[in-house]
């Protein structure tokens, strides 16, 4: 029994130490891409593990002036043990932070099997304006698949949730929120399944009486996206 426990401990230790830490993976990836850390918006650099590989998202500041930042998007799939770059994507001036501020970058944990076999990767970008009279926030989804040494974008900056509002900066206001749920259908076009988004729409108002929002209308709308000419497009 002691020998089995020792072997288990040694195997576990080897597994833990055979993989690079997240910090090391990011640092080595920056070196391989010849990107200086000073050029990176480090607060929004994110990594998610996918088994033996990890996806790293690196927003690199390409332009900056008062109140404005423009980012190049670097998506890099790396091997966890060696740090070797497997596939990558570079989007010039993909993201921004101006009147709408880039609040969060998230690598989705969902398994997107867009063609039934290959793993797709989802990136969610959240923006908000911080305005009291006209509050607005949104989340945009982009989907990528690996094609050899490249990560290919199949869906770019598709808005899956947002809130619009008009207020008197106190309690009186009207709001409209949209929240889209995704279903990967069993119908294919050009090798990729159609995407069905169901948009749940809610309209609400708030008043001076209690400063709490009251829902006045609920509705739904459906959008179907088909893969055509190298990207997903809205057909309904």
Short mmCIF file of N, CA and C in Angstrom, two decimals, residues 47-154:
data_model
loop_
_atom_site.label_atom_id
_atom_site.label_comp_id
_atom_site.label_asym_id
_atom_site.label_seq_id
_atom_site.Cartn_x
_atom_site.Cartn_y
_atom_site.Cartn_z
N UNK A 47 -6.21 33.51 -19.83
CA UNK A 47 -5.80 32.17 -20.27
C UNK A 47 -6.83 31.17 -19.78
N UNK A 48 -7.16 30.20 -20.64
CA UNK A 48 -8.02 29.09 -20.23
C UNK A 48 -7.43 27.78 -20.71
N UNK A 49 -7.43 26.81 -19.81
CA UNK A 49 -6.86 25.50 -20.10
C UNK A 49 -7.87 24.62 -20.83
N UNK A 50 -7.40 23.96 -21.90
CA UNK A 50 -8.21 23.00 -22.64
C UNK A 50 -7.43 21.69 -22.75
N UNK A 51 -7.31 20.97 -21.63
CA UNK A 51 -6.59 19.70 -21.63
C UNK A 51 -5.09 19.91 -21.73
N UNK A 52 -4.48 19.43 -22.80
CA UNK A 52 -3.04 19.56 -22.98
C UNK A 52 -2.65 20.90 -23.59
N UNK A 53 -3.64 21.72 -23.93
CA UNK A 53 -3.39 23.01 -24.56
C UNK A 53 -4.07 24.13 -23.78
N UNK A 54 -3.62 25.33 -23.97
CA UNK A 54 -4.24 26.50 -23.37
C UNK A 54 -4.41 27.58 -24.42
N UNK A 55 -5.51 28.31 -24.32
CA UNK A 55 -5.75 29.46 -25.18
C UNK A 55 -5.45 30.72 -24.39
N UNK A 56 -4.63 31.59 -24.96
CA UNK A 56 -4.26 32.85 -24.32
C UNK A 56 -4.78 33.99 -25.19
N UNK A 57 -5.43 34.96 -24.55
CA UNK A 57 -5.90 36.16 -25.25
C UNK A 57 -5.10 37.35 -24.73
N UNK A 58 -4.43 38.03 -25.66
CA UNK A 58 -3.54 39.14 -25.30
C UNK A 58 -3.99 40.40 -26.04
N UNK A 59 -4.55 41.39 -25.33
CA UNK A 59 -4.86 42.67 -25.98
C UNK A 59 -3.62 43.57 -25.96
N UNK A 60 -3.14 43.92 -27.14
CA UNK A 60 -1.95 44.76 -27.27
C UNK A 60 -2.37 46.16 -27.70
N UNK A 61 -1.91 47.15 -26.98
CA UNK A 61 -2.30 48.54 -27.26
C UNK A 61 -1.59 49.00 -28.53
N UNK A 62 -2.38 49.29 -29.57
CA UNK A 62 -1.79 49.75 -30.83
C UNK A 62 -1.89 51.26 -30.99
N UNK A 63 -2.83 51.88 -30.24
CA UNK A 63 -3.01 53.33 -30.32
C UNK A 63 -3.58 53.81 -28.99
N UNK A 64 -3.05 54.92 -28.50
CA UNK A 64 -3.51 55.44 -27.21
C UNK A 64 -3.39 56.95 -27.19
N UNK A 65 -4.47 57.60 -26.83
CA UNK A 65 -4.48 59.03 -26.57
C UNK A 65 -5.51 59.29 -25.50
N UNK A 66 -5.72 60.53 -25.14
CA UNK A 66 -6.59 60.84 -24.01
C UNK A 66 -8.00 60.26 -24.22
N UNK A 67 -8.38 59.33 -23.33
CA UNK A 67 -9.71 58.76 -23.36
C UNK A 67 -9.93 57.68 -24.40
N UNK A 68 -8.90 57.33 -25.18
CA UNK A 68 -9.07 56.36 -26.26
C UNK A 68 -7.94 55.34 -26.24
N UNK A 69 -8.30 54.08 -26.37
CA UNK A 69 -7.34 53.01 -26.57
C UNK A 69 -7.85 52.08 -27.66
N UNK A 70 -6.96 51.73 -28.59
CA UNK A 70 -7.27 50.76 -29.63
C UNK A 70 -6.36 49.55 -29.41
N UNK A 71 -6.93 48.35 -29.52
CA UNK A 71 -6.17 47.13 -29.21
C UNK A 71 -6.08 46.21 -30.43
N UNK A 72 -4.89 45.64 -30.61
CA UNK A 72 -4.74 44.49 -31.50
C UNK A 72 -5.04 43.23 -30.69
N UNK A 73 -5.80 42.33 -31.28
CA UNK A 73 -6.18 41.10 -30.58
C UNK A 73 -5.25 39.96 -30.97
N UNK A 74 -4.54 39.42 -29.99
CA UNK A 74 -3.70 38.24 -30.20
C UNK A 74 -4.34 37.06 -29.48
N UNK A 75 -4.76 36.05 -30.24
CA UNK A 75 -5.25 34.79 -29.67
C UNK A 75 -4.22 33.72 -29.99
N UNK A 76 -3.73 33.03 -28.96
CA UNK A 76 -2.64 32.10 -29.15
C UNK A 76 -2.95 30.78 -28.45
N UNK A 77 -2.94 29.69 -29.20
CA UNK A 77 -3.12 28.35 -28.65
C UNK A 77 -1.74 27.75 -28.44
N UNK A 78 -1.43 27.37 -27.18
CA UNK A 78 -0.09 26.89 -26.85
C UNK A 78 -0.16 25.52 -26.19
N UNK A 79 0.96 24.79 -26.27
CA UNK A 79 1.09 23.49 -25.62
C UNK A 79 1.47 23.73 -24.16
N UNK A 80 0.74 23.07 -23.23
CA UNK A 80 0.95 23.34 -21.81
C UNK A 80 2.31 22.90 -21.28
N UNK A 81 2.89 21.87 -21.86
CA UNK A 81 4.16 21.36 -21.34
C UNK A 81 5.36 22.12 -21.90
N UNK A 82 5.31 22.46 -23.18
CA UNK A 82 6.46 23.08 -23.83
C UNK A 82 6.31 24.58 -24.04
N UNK A 83 5.07 25.07 -24.01
CA UNK A 83 4.82 26.47 -24.32
C UNK A 83 4.85 26.76 -25.81
N UNK A 84 5.04 25.74 -26.63
CA UNK A 84 5.12 25.92 -28.07
C UNK A 84 3.79 26.46 -28.62
N UNK A 85 3.89 27.42 -29.51
CA UNK A 85 2.70 27.98 -30.15
C UNK A 85 2.18 27.00 -31.21
N UNK A 86 0.90 26.63 -31.07
CA UNK A 86 0.28 25.68 -31.98
C UNK A 86 -0.45 26.42 -33.10
N UNK A 87 -1.29 27.37 -32.72
CA UNK A 87 -2.06 28.17 -33.67
C UNK A 87 -2.24 29.56 -33.10
N UNK A 88 -2.48 30.54 -33.98
CA UNK A 88 -2.66 31.90 -33.48
C UNK A 88 -3.53 32.72 -34.43
N UNK A 89 -4.01 33.82 -33.90
CA UNK A 89 -4.81 34.78 -34.67
C UNK A 89 -4.36 36.19 -34.27
N UNK A 90 -4.22 37.05 -35.26
CA UNK A 90 -3.92 38.45 -35.00
C UNK A 90 -4.99 39.30 -35.68
N UNK A 91 -5.71 40.06 -34.86
CA UNK A 91 -6.71 40.98 -35.38
C UNK A 91 -6.26 42.41 -35.13
N UNK A 92 -5.92 43.12 -36.21
CA UNK A 92 -5.48 44.50 -36.09
C UNK A 92 -6.65 45.40 -35.71
N UNK A 93 -6.47 46.17 -34.62
CA UNK A 93 -7.47 47.16 -34.18
C UNK A 93 -8.84 46.51 -33.96
N UNK A 94 -8.85 45.32 -33.39
CA UNK A 94 -10.10 44.58 -33.18
C UNK A 94 -10.96 45.16 -32.06
N UNK A 95 -10.31 45.62 -31.00
CA UNK A 95 -11.05 46.07 -29.82
C UNK A 95 -10.71 47.52 -29.51
N UNK A 96 -11.57 48.16 -28.72
CA UNK A 96 -11.41 49.58 -28.44
C UNK A 96 -11.87 49.91 -27.03
N UNK A 97 -11.51 51.07 -26.59
CA UNK A 97 -11.99 51.59 -25.31
C UNK A 97 -12.01 53.11 -25.44
N UNK A 98 -13.21 53.67 -25.63
CA UNK A 98 -13.35 55.12 -25.75
C UNK A 98 -14.60 55.56 -25.01
N UNK A 99 -15.66 55.97 -25.75
CA UNK A 99 -16.93 56.26 -25.08
C UNK A 99 -17.49 55.01 -24.44
N UNK A 100 -17.28 53.88 -25.11
CA UNK A 100 -17.56 52.58 -24.52
C UNK A 100 -16.25 52.00 -24.01
N UNK A 101 -16.23 51.62 -22.76
CA UNK A 101 -14.99 51.13 -22.14
C UNK A 101 -14.96 49.61 -22.18
N UNK A 102 -13.81 49.06 -22.59
CA UNK A 102 -13.63 47.61 -22.55
C UNK A 102 -13.50 47.19 -21.10
N UNK A 103 -14.50 46.47 -20.62
CA UNK A 103 -14.58 46.12 -19.20
C UNK A 103 -14.02 44.74 -18.89
N UNK A 104 -14.17 43.80 -19.84
CA UNK A 104 -13.78 42.43 -19.52
C UNK A 104 -13.59 41.61 -20.79
N UNK A 105 -12.59 40.73 -20.76
CA UNK A 105 -12.39 39.74 -21.81
C UNK A 105 -12.49 38.36 -21.16
N UNK A 106 -13.29 37.50 -21.75
CA UNK A 106 -13.51 36.17 -21.18
C UNK A 106 -13.37 35.11 -22.27
N UNK A 107 -12.65 34.04 -21.94
CA UNK A 107 -12.60 32.87 -22.81
C UNK A 107 -13.70 31.92 -22.34
N UNK A 108 -14.65 31.64 -23.22
CA UNK A 108 -15.80 30.81 -22.86
C UNK A 108 -15.36 29.38 -22.60
N UNK A 109 -15.96 28.76 -21.59
CA UNK A 109 -15.66 27.36 -21.27
C UNK A 109 -16.49 26.37 -22.07
N UNK A 110 -17.46 26.88 -22.84
CA UNK A 110 -18.34 25.99 -23.62
C UNK A 110 -17.57 25.27 -24.71
N UNK A 111 -18.01 24.05 -25.02
CA UNK A 111 -17.43 23.28 -26.12
C UNK A 111 -18.23 23.53 -27.39
N UNK A 112 -17.70 24.35 -28.27
CA UNK A 112 -18.38 24.68 -29.51
C UNK A 112 -17.91 23.71 -30.61
N UNK A 113 -18.71 22.70 -30.90
CA UNK A 113 -18.40 21.77 -31.99
C UNK A 113 -19.15 22.25 -33.23
N UNK A 114 -18.61 23.26 -33.86
CA UNK A 114 -19.33 23.94 -34.94
C UNK A 114 -19.44 23.11 -36.21
N UNK A 115 -18.49 22.19 -36.41
CA UNK A 115 -18.58 21.30 -37.57
C UNK A 115 -18.78 19.85 -37.16
N UNK A 116 -19.05 19.62 -35.87
CA UNK A 116 -19.31 18.29 -35.36
C UNK A 116 -18.10 17.58 -34.81
N UNK A 117 -16.90 18.09 -35.10
CA UNK A 117 -15.69 17.40 -34.64
C UNK A 117 -14.70 18.35 -33.99
N UNK A 118 -14.25 19.34 -34.70
CA UNK A 118 -13.21 20.23 -34.18
C UNK A 118 -13.76 21.14 -33.08
N UNK A 119 -12.91 21.39 -32.08
CA UNK A 119 -13.29 22.26 -30.97
C UNK A 119 -13.23 23.71 -31.41
N UNK A 120 -14.31 24.45 -31.15
CA UNK A 120 -14.33 25.88 -31.40
C UNK A 120 -14.11 26.64 -30.11
N UNK A 121 -13.56 27.82 -30.22
CA UNK A 121 -13.25 28.64 -29.05
C UNK A 121 -14.08 29.92 -29.07
N UNK A 122 -14.69 30.24 -27.94
CA UNK A 122 -15.52 31.43 -27.84
C UNK A 122 -14.85 32.51 -27.00
N UNK A 123 -14.85 33.73 -27.51
CA UNK A 123 -14.30 34.88 -26.79
C UNK A 123 -15.43 35.89 -26.58
N UNK A 124 -15.62 36.31 -25.33
CA UNK A 124 -16.65 37.30 -25.02
C UNK A 124 -15.99 38.60 -24.56
N UNK A 125 -16.40 39.70 -25.18
CA UNK A 125 -15.88 41.03 -24.86
C UNK A 125 -17.03 41.86 -24.29
N UNK A 126 -16.80 42.45 -23.12
CA UNK A 126 -17.84 43.24 -22.47
C UNK A 126 -17.46 44.73 -22.48
N UNK A 127 -18.44 45.55 -22.89
CA UNK A 127 -18.27 47.00 -22.93
C UNK A 127 -19.34 47.67 -22.08
N UNK A 128 -19.05 48.87 -21.60
CA UNK A 128 -20.04 49.68 -20.88
C UNK A 128 -19.64 51.15 -21.00
N UNK A 129 -20.64 52.05 -20.92
CA UNK A 129 -20.31 53.47 -21.07
C UNK A 129 -20.27 54.23 -19.75
N UNK A 130 -20.84 53.69 -18.68
CA UNK A 130 -20.79 54.35 -17.38
C UNK A 130 -21.64 55.60 -17.29
N UNK A 131 -22.54 55.81 -18.26
CA UNK A 131 -23.37 57.02 -18.28
C UNK A 131 -24.59 56.84 -17.39
N UNK A 132 -24.90 57.84 -16.58
CA UNK A 132 -26.12 57.79 -15.77
C UNK A 132 -27.37 58.17 -16.57
N UNK A 133 -27.34 59.22 -17.42
CA UNK A 133 -28.56 59.52 -18.18
C UNK A 133 -28.84 58.53 -19.30
N UNK A 134 -27.80 57.93 -19.89
CA UNK A 134 -27.99 56.99 -21.01
C UNK A 134 -27.13 55.75 -20.80
N UNK A 135 -27.46 54.94 -19.79
CA UNK A 135 -26.62 53.75 -19.51
C UNK A 135 -26.69 52.76 -20.66
N UNK A 136 -25.52 52.14 -20.92
CA UNK A 136 -25.45 51.12 -21.96
C UNK A 136 -24.34 50.16 -21.61
N UNK A 137 -24.61 48.87 -21.82
CA UNK A 137 -23.55 47.86 -21.73
C UNK A 137 -23.87 46.74 -22.71
N UNK A 138 -22.84 46.02 -23.11
CA UNK A 138 -23.05 44.95 -24.09
C UNK A 138 -21.98 43.88 -23.93
N UNK A 139 -22.30 42.69 -24.44
CA UNK A 139 -21.34 41.59 -24.53
C UNK A 139 -21.34 41.08 -25.96
N UNK A 140 -20.14 40.96 -26.54
CA UNK A 140 -19.99 40.51 -27.92
C UNK A 140 -19.27 39.16 -27.94
N UNK A 141 -19.74 38.26 -28.81
CA UNK A 141 -19.19 36.92 -28.92
C UNK A 141 -18.47 36.76 -30.25
N UNK A 142 -17.26 36.19 -30.20
CA UNK A 142 -16.54 35.78 -31.40
C UNK A 142 -16.20 34.31 -31.28
N UNK A 143 -16.29 33.57 -32.39
CA UNK A 143 -16.01 32.14 -32.40
C UNK A 143 -14.87 31.83 -33.38
N UNK A 144 -13.96 30.97 -32.93
CA UNK A 144 -12.77 30.62 -33.72
C UNK A 144 -12.64 29.11 -33.80
N UNK A 145 -12.07 28.63 -34.89
CA UNK A 145 -11.67 27.23 -35.01
C UNK A 145 -10.22 27.18 -35.49
N UNK A 146 -9.56 26.08 -35.16
CA UNK A 146 -8.17 25.92 -35.57
C UNK A 146 -8.11 25.37 -36.99
N UNK A 147 -7.33 26.02 -37.83
CA UNK A 147 -7.02 25.52 -39.17
C UNK A 147 -5.51 25.54 -39.32
N UNK A 148 -4.88 24.41 -38.99
CA UNK A 148 -3.43 24.34 -39.04
C UNK A 148 -2.80 25.29 -38.04
N UNK A 149 -1.96 26.18 -38.51
CA UNK A 149 -1.27 27.11 -37.64
C UNK A 149 -2.06 28.40 -37.40
N UNK A 150 -3.28 28.44 -37.91
CA UNK A 150 -4.09 29.64 -37.76
C UNK A 150 -5.36 29.35 -36.97
N UNK A 151 -5.77 30.32 -36.15
CA UNK A 151 -7.09 30.31 -35.54
C UNK A 151 -7.99 31.18 -36.42
N UNK A 152 -8.99 30.55 -37.02
CA UNK A 152 -9.83 31.24 -37.99
C UNK A 152 -11.10 31.75 -37.33
N UNK A 153 -11.40 33.05 -37.49
CA UNK A 153 -12.66 33.58 -36.94
C UNK A 153 -13.84 33.23 -37.83
N UNK A 154 -14.83 32.54 -37.26
CA UNK A 154 -16.05 32.20 -38.00
C UNK A 154 -17.18 33.17 -37.68
#
